[in-house]
Amino acid sequence: MDFLRRMNPLLQCYVHFVLDKIPVDDRFLDRMNDGAPYSEGKAIPPVDFKIWESAVWLNVTERELVQTLTGDYLIKRKKDVLPTDYVLENSLLPCIVTLDDKKIVRFVYTDRQSNIEIYYRPDADLNQKALNSAIPRLMCSYR
C-alpha cells in the first residue's frame, strides 16, 4: 500500500478519510484539502486491499486490463489498447443462481438465456496479480 504516498494529494485525503474511518462532520469537504497525509508521513493503516470490485469498474468505465510487450500490467481505455497488448479476459457470462438447504448460494455458468450474469476470468490468479500491479499505477496517474 506504499503507492498511497505517490498519489495525488486530493486522492490521498479521500483515501485517508475512508481507510482511517474519519467521522463525517461539518468539515467533510474541508478534509478533502488537508494536504497529502501519506506523503507527509501519516501511517498507512494495515488494511488488505481488495480488488474484487475492480472488474466492475473496468467494465463500467470501458477499460481493459492488459499486459504490454514489456510485461507491465496496465488498465487502459479500450480505444487505447494496442494490437500488441494482451487483454486479460474479464467478462460477464449468464448464470443460474441456486440456494441449497444450508442457505449456500451457488452460481453456475449456463449457455441458456438468463437475466443474471456473473464475472468470468479464465485465470483468477493471473487476474489478481495483474490488478495488484495495475491499480496502484492507475491510482498514481490521477493528477
mmCIF file of N, CA and C in Angstrom:
data_model
loop_
_atom_site.group_PDB
_atom_site.id
_atom_site.type_symbol
_atom_site.label_atom_id
_atom_site.label_comp_id
_atom_site.label_asym_id
_atom_site.label_seq_id
_atom_site.Cartn_x
_atom_site.Cartn_y
_atom_site.Cartn_z
ATOM 1 N N MET A 1 0.809 -1.197 0.000
ATOM 2 C CA MET A 1 0.000 0.000 0.000
ATOM 3 C C MET A 1 0.862 1.275 0.000
ATOM 4 N N ASP A 2 2.167 1.125 -0.150
ATOM 5 C CA ASP A 2 3.044 2.293 -0.189
ATOM 6 C C ASP A 2 2.714 3.236 -1.341
ATOM 7 N N PHE A 3 2.039 2.738 -2.372
ATOM 8 C CA PHE A 3 1.691 3.587 -3.503
ATOM 9 C C PHE A 3 0.806 4.754 -3.077
ATOM 10 N N LEU A 4 0.148 4.652 -1.922
ATOM 11 C CA LEU A 4 -0.689 5.752 -1.447
ATOM 12 C C LEU A 4 0.122 7.036 -1.308
ATOM 13 N N ARG A 5 1.395 6.912 -0.968
ATOM 14 C CA ARG A 5 2.251 8.087 -0.787
ATOM 15 C C ARG A 5 2.551 8.807 -2.102
ATOM 16 N N ARG A 6 2.376 8.099 -3.236
ATOM 17 C CA ARG A 6 2.671 8.689 -4.545
ATOM 18 C C ARG A 6 1.422 9.245 -5.235
ATOM 19 N N MET A 7 0.281 9.086 -4.607
ATOM 20 C CA MET A 7 -0.965 9.543 -5.222
ATOM 21 C C MET A 7 -1.145 11.050 -5.107
ATOM 22 N N ASN A 8 -2.016 11.577 -5.933
ATOM 23 C CA ASN A 8 -2.405 12.976 -5.879
ATOM 24 C C ASN A 8 -2.863 13.314 -4.461
ATOM 25 N N PRO A 9 -2.451 14.465 -3.912
ATOM 26 C CA PRO A 9 -2.838 14.826 -2.548
ATOM 27 C C PRO A 9 -4.350 14.788 -2.290
ATOM 28 N N LEU A 10 -5.143 15.242 -3.248
ATOM 29 C CA LEU A 10 -6.599 15.214 -3.046
ATOM 30 C C LEU A 10 -7.117 13.790 -2.910
ATOM 31 N N LEU A 11 -6.575 12.884 -3.719
ATOM 32 C CA LEU A 11 -6.973 11.486 -3.622
ATOM 33 C C LEU A 11 -6.463 10.876 -2.312
ATOM 34 N N GLN A 12 -5.276 11.273 -1.884
ATOM 35 C CA GLN A 12 -4.763 10.818 -0.590
ATOM 36 C C GLN A 12 -5.720 11.216 0.530
ATOM 37 N N CYS A 13 -6.214 12.440 0.486
ATOM 38 C CA CYS A 13 -7.138 12.911 1.527
ATOM 39 C C CYS A 13 -8.402 12.063 1.556
ATOM 40 N N TYR A 14 -8.930 11.761 0.387
ATOM 41 C CA TYR A 14 -10.148 10.947 0.331
ATOM 42 C C TYR A 14 -9.884 9.539 0.866
ATOM 43 N N VAL A 15 -8.807 8.918 0.408
ATOM 44 C CA VAL A 15 -8.481 7.563 0.862
ATOM 45 C C VAL A 15 -8.215 7.566 2.365
ATOM 46 N N HIS A 16 -7.525 8.576 2.858
ATOM 47 C CA HIS A 16 -7.271 8.712 4.292
ATOM 48 C C HIS A 16 -8.601 8.789 5.053
ATOM 49 N N PHE A 17 -9.528 9.563 4.544
ATOM 50 C CA PHE A 17 -10.857 9.703 5.160
ATOM 51 C C PHE A 17 -11.551 8.338 5.242
ATOM 52 N N VAL A 18 -11.465 7.565 4.159
ATOM 53 C CA VAL A 18 -12.146 6.269 4.108
ATOM 54 C C VAL A 18 -11.419 5.212 4.937
ATOM 55 N N LEU A 19 -10.112 5.046 4.707
ATOM 56 C CA LEU A 19 -9.373 3.969 5.373
ATOM 57 C C LEU A 19 -9.245 4.189 6.877
ATOM 58 N N ASP A 20 -9.095 5.433 7.276
ATOM 59 C CA ASP A 20 -8.950 5.723 8.701
ATOM 60 C C ASP A 20 -10.289 5.951 9.394
ATOM 61 N N LYS A 21 -11.376 5.788 8.626
ATOM 62 C CA LYS A 21 -12.736 5.873 9.178
ATOM 63 C C LYS A 21 -12.954 7.155 9.980
ATOM 64 N N ILE A 22 -12.606 8.266 9.352
ATOM 65 C CA ILE A 22 -12.791 9.566 9.987
ATOM 66 C C ILE A 22 -14.287 9.879 10.008
ATOM 67 N N PRO A 23 -14.826 10.264 11.137
ATOM 68 C CA PRO A 23 -16.268 10.550 11.205
ATOM 69 C C PRO A 23 -16.676 11.685 10.270
ATOM 70 N N VAL A 24 -17.836 11.519 9.670
ATOM 71 C CA VAL A 24 -18.378 12.579 8.828
ATOM 72 C C VAL A 24 -18.896 13.679 9.744
ATOM 73 N N ASP A 25 -18.447 14.894 9.468
ATOM 74 C CA ASP A 25 -18.909 16.035 10.251
ATOM 75 C C ASP A 25 -19.044 17.226 9.310
ATOM 76 N N ASP A 26 -19.227 18.387 9.863
ATOM 77 C CA ASP A 26 -19.411 19.562 9.009
ATOM 78 C C ASP A 26 -18.119 19.999 8.316
ATOM 79 N N ARG A 27 -16.981 19.351 8.633
ATOM 80 C CA ARG A 27 -15.703 19.653 7.983
ATOM 81 C C ARG A 27 -15.387 18.673 6.857
ATOM 82 N N PHE A 28 -16.328 17.828 6.483
ATOM 83 C CA PHE A 28 -16.051 16.782 5.499
ATOM 84 C C PHE A 28 -15.366 17.320 4.247
ATOM 85 N N LEU A 29 -15.938 18.332 3.619
ATOM 86 C CA LEU A 29 -15.349 18.846 2.381
ATOM 87 C C LEU A 29 -14.003 19.507 2.628
ATOM 88 N N ASP A 30 -13.849 20.181 3.762
ATOM 89 C CA ASP A 30 -12.549 20.780 4.095
ATOM 90 C C ASP A 30 -11.471 19.714 4.227
ATOM 91 N N ARG A 31 -11.841 18.568 4.740
ATOM 92 C CA ARG A 31 -10.863 17.480 4.936
ATOM 93 C C ARG A 31 -10.278 16.995 3.617
ATOM 94 N N MET A 32 -11.000 17.209 2.538
ATOM 95 C CA MET A 32 -10.500 16.778 1.229
ATOM 96 C C MET A 32 -9.357 17.660 0.741
ATOM 97 N N ASN A 33 -9.067 18.738 1.465
ATOM 98 C CA ASN A 33 -7.963 19.638 1.111
ATOM 99 C C ASN A 33 -6.902 19.683 2.204
ATOM 100 N N ASP A 34 -6.849 18.696 3.054
ATOM 101 C CA ASP A 34 -5.919 18.679 4.186
ATOM 102 C C ASP A 34 -4.543 18.127 3.800
ATOM 103 N N GLY A 35 -3.911 18.726 2.805
ATOM 104 C CA GLY A 35 -2.551 18.337 2.452
ATOM 105 C C GLY A 35 -2.465 17.009 1.734
ATOM 106 N N ALA A 36 -1.400 16.281 2.015
ATOM 107 C CA ALA A 36 -1.143 14.966 1.432
ATOM 108 C C ALA A 36 -0.762 14.039 2.588
ATOM 109 N N PRO A 37 -1.753 13.514 3.297
ATOM 110 C CA PRO A 37 -1.475 12.829 4.559
ATOM 111 C C PRO A 37 -0.410 11.733 4.487
ATOM 112 N N TYR A 38 -0.443 10.902 3.458
ATOM 113 C CA TYR A 38 0.519 9.793 3.408
ATOM 114 C C TYR A 38 1.902 10.262 2.969
ATOM 115 N N SER A 39 1.963 11.225 2.052
ATOM 116 C CA SER A 39 3.262 11.775 1.648
ATOM 117 C C SER A 39 3.906 12.534 2.795
ATOM 118 N N GLU A 40 3.070 13.088 3.677
ATOM 119 C CA GLU A 40 3.566 13.874 4.807
ATOM 120 C C GLU A 40 3.845 13.023 6.044
ATOM 121 N N GLY A 41 3.790 11.700 5.899
ATOM 122 C CA GLY A 41 4.195 10.826 6.993
ATOM 123 C C GLY A 41 3.090 10.120 7.753
ATOM 124 N N LYS A 42 1.843 10.385 7.428
ATOM 125 C CA LYS A 42 0.750 9.677 8.104
ATOM 126 C C LYS A 42 0.929 8.184 7.867
ATOM 127 N N ALA A 43 0.805 7.404 8.928
ATOM 128 C CA ALA A 43 0.950 5.950 8.801
ATOM 129 C C ALA A 43 -0.185 5.383 7.951
ATOM 130 N N ILE A 44 0.168 4.467 7.073
ATOM 131 C CA ILE A 44 -0.841 3.809 6.243
ATOM 132 C C ILE A 44 -1.486 2.721 7.092
ATOM 133 N N PRO A 45 -2.809 2.744 7.195
ATOM 134 C CA PRO A 45 -3.474 1.749 8.040
ATOM 135 C C PRO A 45 -3.253 0.339 7.506
ATOM 136 N N PRO A 46 -3.141 -0.619 8.399
ATOM 137 C CA PRO A 46 -2.924 -2.010 7.967
ATOM 138 C C PRO A 46 -4.221 -2.615 7.445
ATOM 139 N N VAL A 47 -4.473 -2.397 6.171
ATOM 140 C CA VAL A 47 -5.682 -2.939 5.551
ATOM 141 C C VAL A 47 -5.297 -3.814 4.378
ATOM 142 N N ASP A 48 -6.132 -4.777 4.103
ATOM 143 C CA ASP A 48 -5.970 -5.571 2.899
ATOM 144 C C ASP A 48 -6.656 -4.842 1.765
ATOM 145 N N PHE A 49 -5.963 -4.706 0.660
ATOM 146 C CA PHE A 49 -6.533 -4.049 -0.496
ATOM 147 C C PHE A 49 -7.305 -5.090 -1.283
ATOM 148 N N LYS A 50 -8.599 -4.946 -1.360
ATOM 149 C CA LYS A 50 -9.458 -5.901 -2.059
ATOM 150 C C LYS A 50 -9.709 -5.397 -3.466
ATOM 151 N N ILE A 51 -9.531 -6.284 -4.423
ATOM 152 C CA ILE A 51 -9.654 -5.872 -5.815
ATOM 153 C C ILE A 51 -10.915 -6.372 -6.483
ATOM 154 N N TRP A 52 -11.783 -7.034 -5.755
ATOM 155 C CA TRP A 52 -12.920 -7.681 -6.413
ATOM 156 C C TRP A 52 -13.829 -6.703 -7.131
ATOM 157 N N GLU A 53 -13.984 -5.467 -6.650
ATOM 158 C CA GLU A 53 -14.841 -4.502 -7.324
ATOM 159 C C GLU A 53 -14.201 -3.943 -8.590
ATOM 160 N N SER A 54 -12.918 -4.110 -8.742
ATOM 161 C CA SER A 54 -12.220 -3.528 -9.880
ATOM 162 C C SER A 54 -12.764 -4.029 -11.206
ATOM 163 N N ALA A 55 -13.171 -5.275 -11.273
ATOM 164 C CA ALA A 55 -13.721 -5.816 -12.516
ATOM 165 C C ALA A 55 -14.981 -5.062 -12.917
ATOM 166 N N VAL A 56 -15.787 -4.703 -11.940
ATOM 167 C CA VAL A 56 -16.992 -3.924 -12.222
ATOM 168 C C VAL A 56 -16.605 -2.599 -12.841
ATOM 169 N N TRP A 57 -15.651 -1.893 -12.229
ATOM 170 C CA TRP A 57 -15.269 -0.574 -12.720
ATOM 171 C C TRP A 57 -14.572 -0.639 -14.069
ATOM 172 N N LEU A 58 -13.854 -1.699 -14.344
ATOM 173 C CA LEU A 58 -13.254 -1.836 -15.672
ATOM 174 C C LEU A 58 -14.343 -1.825 -16.735
ATOM 175 N N ASN A 59 -15.405 -2.560 -16.482
ATOM 176 C CA ASN A 59 -16.496 -2.621 -17.452
ATOM 177 C C ASN A 59 -17.279 -1.315 -17.517
ATOM 178 N N VAL A 60 -17.576 -0.742 -16.381
ATOM 179 C CA VAL A 60 -18.358 0.498 -16.341
ATOM 180 C C VAL A 60 -17.631 1.632 -17.064
ATOM 181 N N THR A 61 -16.317 1.704 -16.892
ATOM 182 C CA THR A 61 -15.543 2.804 -17.479
ATOM 183 C C THR A 61 -14.954 2.452 -18.849
ATOM 184 N N GLU A 62 -15.351 1.306 -19.387
ATOM 185 C CA GLU A 62 -14.904 0.854 -20.709
ATOM 186 C C GLU A 62 -13.383 0.803 -20.809
ATOM 187 N N ARG A 63 -12.811 0.082 -19.870
ATOM 188 C CA ARG A 63 -11.355 -0.106 -19.837
ATOM 189 C C ARG A 63 -11.023 -1.593 -19.903
ATOM 190 N N GLU A 64 -9.777 -1.849 -20.212
ATOM 191 C CA GLU A 64 -9.279 -3.218 -20.285
ATOM 192 C C GLU A 64 -8.046 -3.351 -19.400
ATOM 193 N N LEU A 65 -7.882 -4.522 -18.838
ATOM 194 C CA LEU A 65 -6.666 -4.881 -18.109
ATOM 195 C C LEU A 65 -5.778 -5.588 -19.117
ATOM 196 N N VAL A 66 -4.591 -5.023 -19.355
ATOM 197 C CA VAL A 66 -3.715 -5.563 -20.398
ATOM 198 C C VAL A 66 -2.319 -5.843 -19.847
ATOM 199 N N GLN A 67 -1.635 -6.733 -20.566
ATOM 200 C CA GLN A 67 -0.208 -6.930 -20.339
ATOM 201 C C GLN A 67 0.489 -6.418 -21.596
ATOM 202 N N THR A 68 1.432 -5.504 -21.398
ATOM 203 C CA THR A 68 2.148 -4.918 -22.532
ATOM 204 C C THR A 68 3.284 -5.834 -22.967
ATOM 205 N N LEU A 69 3.900 -5.488 -24.070
ATOM 206 C CA LEU A 69 5.042 -6.268 -24.559
ATOM 207 C C LEU A 69 6.189 -6.310 -23.554
ATOM 208 N N THR A 70 6.282 -5.267 -22.720
ATOM 209 C CA THR A 70 7.360 -5.224 -21.721
ATOM 210 C C THR A 70 7.012 -6.046 -20.476
ATOM 211 N N GLY A 71 5.785 -6.588 -20.437
ATOM 212 C CA GLY A 71 5.372 -7.391 -19.289
ATOM 213 C C GLY A 71 4.626 -6.613 -18.223
ATOM 214 N N ASP A 72 4.496 -5.297 -18.413
ATOM 215 C CA ASP A 72 3.767 -4.477 -17.442
ATOM 216 C C ASP A 72 2.268 -4.726 -17.564
ATOM 217 N N TYR A 73 1.585 -4.666 -16.431
ATOM 218 C CA TYR A 73 0.132 -4.753 -16.412
ATOM 219 C C TYR A 73 -0.418 -3.339 -16.256
ATOM 220 N N LEU A 74 -1.333 -2.971 -17.149
ATOM 221 C CA LEU A 74 -1.904 -1.633 -17.143
ATOM 222 C C LEU A 74 -3.410 -1.704 -17.329
ATOM 223 N N ILE A 75 -4.086 -0.673 -16.875
ATOM 224 C CA ILE A 75 -5.504 -0.502 -17.158
ATOM 225 C C ILE A 75 -5.589 0.592 -18.206
ATOM 226 N N LYS A 76 -6.143 0.243 -19.367
ATOM 227 C CA LYS A 76 -6.208 1.187 -20.478
ATOM 228 C C LYS A 76 -7.652 1.368 -20.940
ATOM 229 N N ARG A 77 -7.929 2.554 -21.495
ATOM 230 C CA ARG A 77 -9.201 2.746 -22.179
ATOM 231 C C ARG A 77 -9.229 1.779 -23.360
ATOM 232 N N LYS A 78 -10.388 1.238 -23.648
ATOM 233 C CA LYS A 78 -10.482 0.279 -24.761
ATOM 234 C C LYS A 78 -9.926 0.861 -26.047
ATOM 235 N N LYS A 79 -10.173 2.141 -26.289
ATOM 236 C CA LYS A 79 -9.707 2.767 -27.530
ATOM 237 C C LYS A 79 -8.182 2.918 -27.567
ATOM 238 N N ASP A 80 -7.518 2.804 -26.416
ATOM 239 C CA ASP A 80 -6.063 2.962 -26.342
ATOM 240 C C ASP A 80 -5.303 1.637 -26.330
ATOM 241 N N VAL A 81 -6.024 0.527 -26.361
ATOM 242 C CA VAL A 81 -5.369 -0.786 -26.356
ATOM 243 C C VAL A 81 -4.667 -0.993 -27.700
ATOM 244 N N LEU A 82 -3.410 -1.398 -27.621
ATOM 245 C CA LEU A 82 -2.607 -1.619 -28.822
ATOM 246 C C LEU A 82 -2.770 -3.060 -29.317
ATOM 247 N N PRO A 83 -2.547 -3.279 -30.606
ATOM 248 C CA PRO A 83 -2.609 -4.659 -31.119
ATOM 249 C C PRO A 83 -1.600 -5.582 -30.435
ATOM 250 N N THR A 84 -0.536 -5.006 -29.898
ATOM 251 C CA THR A 84 0.495 -5.811 -29.230
ATOM 252 C C THR A 84 0.175 -6.089 -27.762
ATOM 253 N N ASP A 85 -0.872 -5.439 -27.226
ATOM 254 C CA ASP A 85 -1.271 -5.674 -25.838
ATOM 255 C C ASP A 85 -2.048 -6.986 -25.732
ATOM 256 N N TYR A 86 -1.773 -7.712 -24.664
ATOM 257 C CA TYR A 86 -2.547 -8.915 -24.369
ATOM 258 C C TYR A 86 -3.656 -8.516 -23.394
ATOM 259 N N VAL A 87 -4.910 -8.666 -23.814
ATOM 260 C CA VAL A 87 -6.049 -8.298 -22.979
ATOM 261 C C VAL A 87 -6.431 -9.484 -22.105
ATOM 262 N N LEU A 88 -6.432 -9.261 -20.793
ATOM 263 C CA LEU A 88 -6.861 -10.306 -19.864
ATOM 264 C C LEU A 88 -8.387 -10.322 -19.856
ATOM 265 N N GLU A 89 -8.940 -11.468 -20.169
ATOM 266 C CA GLU A 89 -10.390 -11.567 -20.286
ATOM 267 C C GLU A 89 -11.067 -11.245 -18.960
ATOM 268 N N ASN A 90 -12.114 -10.466 -19.069
ATOM 269 C CA ASN A 90 -12.877 -10.017 -17.916
ATOM 270 C C ASN A 90 -14.275 -9.748 -18.450
ATOM 271 N N SER A 91 -15.139 -10.734 -18.356
ATOM 272 C CA SER A 91 -16.438 -10.577 -18.998
ATOM 273 C C SER A 91 -17.572 -11.031 -18.083
ATOM 274 N N LEU A 92 -18.765 -10.689 -18.510
ATOM 275 C CA LEU A 92 -19.966 -11.135 -17.811
ATOM 276 C C LEU A 92 -20.553 -12.305 -18.586
ATOM 277 N N LEU A 93 -20.876 -13.371 -17.874
ATOM 278 C CA LEU A 93 -21.490 -14.535 -18.508
ATOM 279 C C LEU A 93 -22.798 -14.859 -17.806
ATOM 280 N N PRO A 94 -23.775 -15.365 -18.571
ATOM 281 C CA PRO A 94 -25.045 -15.734 -17.948
ATOM 282 C C PRO A 94 -24.844 -16.878 -16.957
ATOM 283 N N CYS A 95 -25.626 -16.832 -15.896
ATOM 284 C CA CYS A 95 -25.516 -17.882 -14.885
ATOM 285 C C CYS A 95 -26.886 -18.177 -14.278
ATOM 286 N N ILE A 96 -26.918 -19.281 -13.566
ATOM 287 C CA ILE A 96 -28.095 -19.676 -12.794
ATOM 288 C C ILE A 96 -27.692 -19.622 -11.332
ATOM 289 N N VAL A 97 -28.548 -19.055 -10.514
ATOM 290 C CA VAL A 97 -28.282 -18.947 -9.087
ATOM 291 C C VAL A 97 -29.204 -19.917 -8.352
ATOM 292 N N THR A 98 -28.596 -20.689 -7.453
ATOM 293 C CA THR A 98 -29.382 -21.600 -6.626
ATOM 294 C C THR A 98 -29.048 -21.381 -5.159
ATOM 295 N N LEU A 99 -29.970 -21.772 -4.319
ATOM 296 C CA LEU A 99 -29.793 -21.700 -2.874
ATOM 297 C C LEU A 99 -30.090 -23.081 -2.321
ATOM 298 N N ASP A 100 -29.082 -23.705 -1.691
ATOM 299 C CA ASP A 100 -29.307 -25.061 -1.194
ATOM 300 C C ASP A 100 -29.938 -25.040 0.201
ATOM 301 N N ASP A 101 -30.163 -26.228 0.758
ATOM 302 C CA ASP A 101 -30.818 -26.347 2.067
ATOM 303 C C ASP A 101 -30.052 -25.665 3.192
ATOM 304 N N LYS A 102 -28.735 -25.538 3.025
ATOM 305 C CA LYS A 102 -27.903 -24.893 4.049
ATOM 306 C C LYS A 102 -27.775 -23.388 3.807
ATOM 307 N N LYS A 103 -28.571 -22.875 2.868
ATOM 308 C CA LYS A 103 -28.589 -21.444 2.523
ATOM 309 C C LYS A 103 -27.281 -20.980 1.875
ATOM 310 N N ILE A 104 -26.626 -21.874 1.192
ATOM 311 C CA ILE A 104 -25.411 -21.530 0.459
ATOM 312 C C ILE A 104 -25.811 -21.175 -0.972
ATOM 313 N N VAL A 105 -25.402 -19.986 -1.406
ATOM 314 C CA VAL A 105 -25.709 -19.514 -2.747
ATOM 315 C C VAL A 105 -24.659 -20.057 -3.709
ATOM 316 N N ARG A 106 -25.121 -20.583 -4.821
ATOM 317 C CA ARG A 106 -24.207 -21.110 -5.834
ATOM 318 C C ARG A 106 -24.533 -20.473 -7.179
ATOM 319 N N PHE A 107 -23.460 -20.108 -7.888
ATOM 320 C CA PHE A 107 -23.583 -19.555 -9.227
ATOM 321 C C PHE A 107 -23.024 -20.582 -10.191
ATOM 322 N N VAL A 108 -23.769 -20.894 -11.238
ATOM 323 C CA VAL A 108 -23.314 -21.848 -12.241
ATOM 324 C C VAL A 108 -23.479 -21.194 -13.611
ATOM 325 N N TYR A 109 -22.383 -21.148 -14.371
ATOM 326 C CA TYR A 109 -22.462 -20.591 -15.720
ATOM 327 C C TYR A 109 -23.418 -21.442 -16.547
ATOM 328 N N THR A 110 -24.086 -20.783 -17.493
ATOM 329 C CA THR A 110 -25.032 -21.500 -18.340
ATOM 330 C C THR A 110 -24.954 -20.979 -19.766
ATOM 331 N N ASP A 111 -25.322 -21.839 -20.714
ATOM 332 C CA ASP A 111 -25.436 -21.428 -22.108
ATOM 333 C C ASP A 111 -26.833 -20.905 -22.403
ATOM 334 N N ARG A 112 -27.732 -21.122 -21.451
ATOM 335 C CA ARG A 112 -29.108 -20.673 -21.624
ATOM 336 C C ARG A 112 -29.208 -19.177 -21.357
ATOM 337 N N GLN A 113 -30.277 -18.582 -21.857
ATOM 338 C CA GLN A 113 -30.516 -17.167 -21.601
ATOM 339 C C GLN A 113 -30.840 -16.983 -20.122
ATOM 340 N N SER A 114 -30.286 -15.937 -19.529
ATOM 341 C CA SER A 114 -30.502 -15.669 -18.114
ATOM 342 C C SER A 114 -30.470 -14.158 -17.892
ATOM 343 N N ASN A 115 -31.259 -13.686 -16.934
ATOM 344 C CA ASN A 115 -31.201 -12.260 -16.604
ATOM 345 C C ASN A 115 -30.185 -11.997 -15.491
ATOM 346 N N ILE A 116 -29.424 -13.016 -15.132
ATOM 347 C CA ILE A 116 -28.385 -12.894 -14.104
ATOM 348 C C ILE A 116 -27.038 -13.204 -14.753
ATOM 349 N N GLU A 117 -26.066 -12.341 -14.484
ATOM 350 C CA GLU A 117 -24.722 -12.542 -15.016
ATOM 351 C C GLU A 117 -23.711 -12.451 -13.882
ATOM 352 N N ILE A 118 -22.603 -13.141 -14.077
ATOM 353 C CA ILE A 118 -21.522 -13.097 -13.096
ATOM 354 C C ILE A 118 -20.205 -12.935 -13.860
ATOM 355 N N TYR A 119 -19.221 -12.335 -13.180
ATOM 356 C CA TYR A 119 -17.943 -12.110 -13.835
ATOM 357 C C TYR A 119 -17.218 -13.413 -14.085
ATOM 358 N N TYR A 120 -16.540 -13.436 -15.221
ATOM 359 C CA TYR A 120 -15.747 -14.590 -15.609
ATOM 360 C C TYR A 120 -14.331 -14.131 -15.907
ATOM 361 N N ARG A 121 -13.389 -14.817 -15.309
ATOM 362 C CA ARG A 121 -11.973 -14.611 -15.586
ATOM 363 C C ARG A 121 -11.372 -16.009 -15.703
ATOM 364 N N PRO A 122 -10.820 -16.350 -16.861
ATOM 365 C CA PRO A 122 -10.303 -17.711 -17.035
ATOM 366 C C PRO A 122 -9.139 -18.056 -16.112
ATOM 367 N N ASP A 123 -8.378 -17.050 -15.689
ATOM 368 C CA ASP A 123 -7.242 -17.287 -14.794
ATOM 369 C C ASP A 123 -7.323 -16.266 -13.658
ATOM 370 N N ALA A 124 -8.027 -16.630 -12.600
ATOM 371 C CA ALA A 124 -8.258 -15.695 -11.482
ATOM 372 C C ALA A 124 -6.946 -15.272 -10.818
ATOM 373 N N ASP A 125 -5.981 -16.184 -10.716
ATOM 374 C CA ASP A 125 -4.699 -15.834 -10.085
ATOM 375 C C ASP A 125 -3.936 -14.792 -10.913
ATOM 376 N N LEU A 126 -3.901 -14.985 -12.229
ATOM 377 C CA LEU A 126 -3.230 -14.015 -13.099
ATOM 378 C C LEU A 126 -3.974 -12.682 -13.051
ATOM 379 N N ASN A 127 -5.295 -12.729 -13.042
ATOM 380 C CA ASN A 127 -6.095 -11.516 -12.974
ATOM 381 C C ASN A 127 -5.775 -10.734 -11.703
ATOM 382 N N GLN A 128 -5.672 -11.427 -10.578
ATOM 383 C CA GLN A 128 -5.359 -10.766 -9.311
ATOM 384 C C GLN A 128 -3.950 -10.181 -9.335
ATOM 385 N N LYS A 129 -2.996 -10.941 -9.849
ATOM 386 C CA LYS A 129 -1.616 -10.445 -9.950
ATOM 387 C C LYS A 129 -1.574 -9.184 -10.809
ATOM 388 N N ALA A 130 -2.276 -9.209 -11.933
ATOM 389 C CA ALA A 130 -2.282 -8.071 -12.842
ATOM 390 C C ALA A 130 -2.946 -6.849 -12.200
ATOM 391 N N LEU A 131 -4.079 -7.055 -11.520
ATOM 392 C CA LEU A 131 -4.755 -5.931 -10.875
ATOM 393 C C LEU A 131 -3.917 -5.351 -9.742
ATOM 394 N N ASN A 132 -3.235 -6.215 -9.005
ATOM 395 C CA ASN A 132 -2.377 -5.727 -7.908
ATOM 396 C C ASN A 132 -1.244 -4.862 -8.437
ATOM 397 N N SER A 133 -0.852 -5.075 -9.675
ATOM 398 C CA SER A 133 0.183 -4.255 -10.294
ATOM 399 C C SER A 133 -0.412 -3.021 -10.969
ATOM 400 N N ALA A 134 -1.535 -3.188 -11.650
ATOM 401 C CA ALA A 134 -2.104 -2.112 -12.462
ATOM 402 C C ALA A 134 -2.843 -1.059 -11.646
ATOM 403 N N ILE A 135 -3.517 -1.446 -10.594
ATOM 404 C CA ILE A 135 -4.323 -0.478 -9.843
ATOM 405 C C ILE A 135 -3.463 0.598 -9.185
ATOM 406 N N PRO A 136 -2.365 0.256 -8.520
ATOM 407 C CA PRO A 136 -1.529 1.343 -7.979
ATOM 408 C C PRO A 136 -1.044 2.309 -9.063
ATOM 409 N N ARG A 137 -0.683 1.789 -10.240
ATOM 410 C CA ARG A 137 -0.255 2.665 -11.341
ATOM 411 C C ARG A 137 -1.394 3.599 -11.745
ATOM 412 N N LEU A 138 -2.595 3.039 -11.837
ATOM 413 C CA LEU A 138 -3.748 3.851 -12.220
ATOM 414 C C LEU A 138 -4.013 4.930 -11.168
ATOM 415 N N MET A 139 -4.018 4.532 -9.907
ATOM 416 C CA MET A 139 -4.295 5.493 -8.823
ATOM 417 C C MET A 139 -3.246 6.608 -8.799
ATOM 418 N N CYS A 140 -2.014 6.276 -9.063
ATOM 419 C CA CYS A 140 -0.941 7.283 -9.051
ATOM 420 C C CYS A 140 -0.953 8.164 -10.296
ATOM 421 N N SER A 141 -1.666 7.731 -11.336
ATOM 422 C CA SER A 141 -1.700 8.511 -12.574
ATOM 423 C C SER A 141 -2.691 9.669 -12.504
ATOM 424 N N TYR A 142 -3.618 9.653 -11.562
ATOM 425 C CA TYR A 142 -4.602 10.736 -11.455
ATOM 426 C C TYR A 142 -3.934 12.003 -10.941
ATOM 427 N N ARG A 143 -4.053 13.055 -11.669
ATOM 428 C CA ARG A 143 -3.433 14.329 -11.274
ATOM 429 C C ARG A 143 -4.428 15.423 -11.270
#
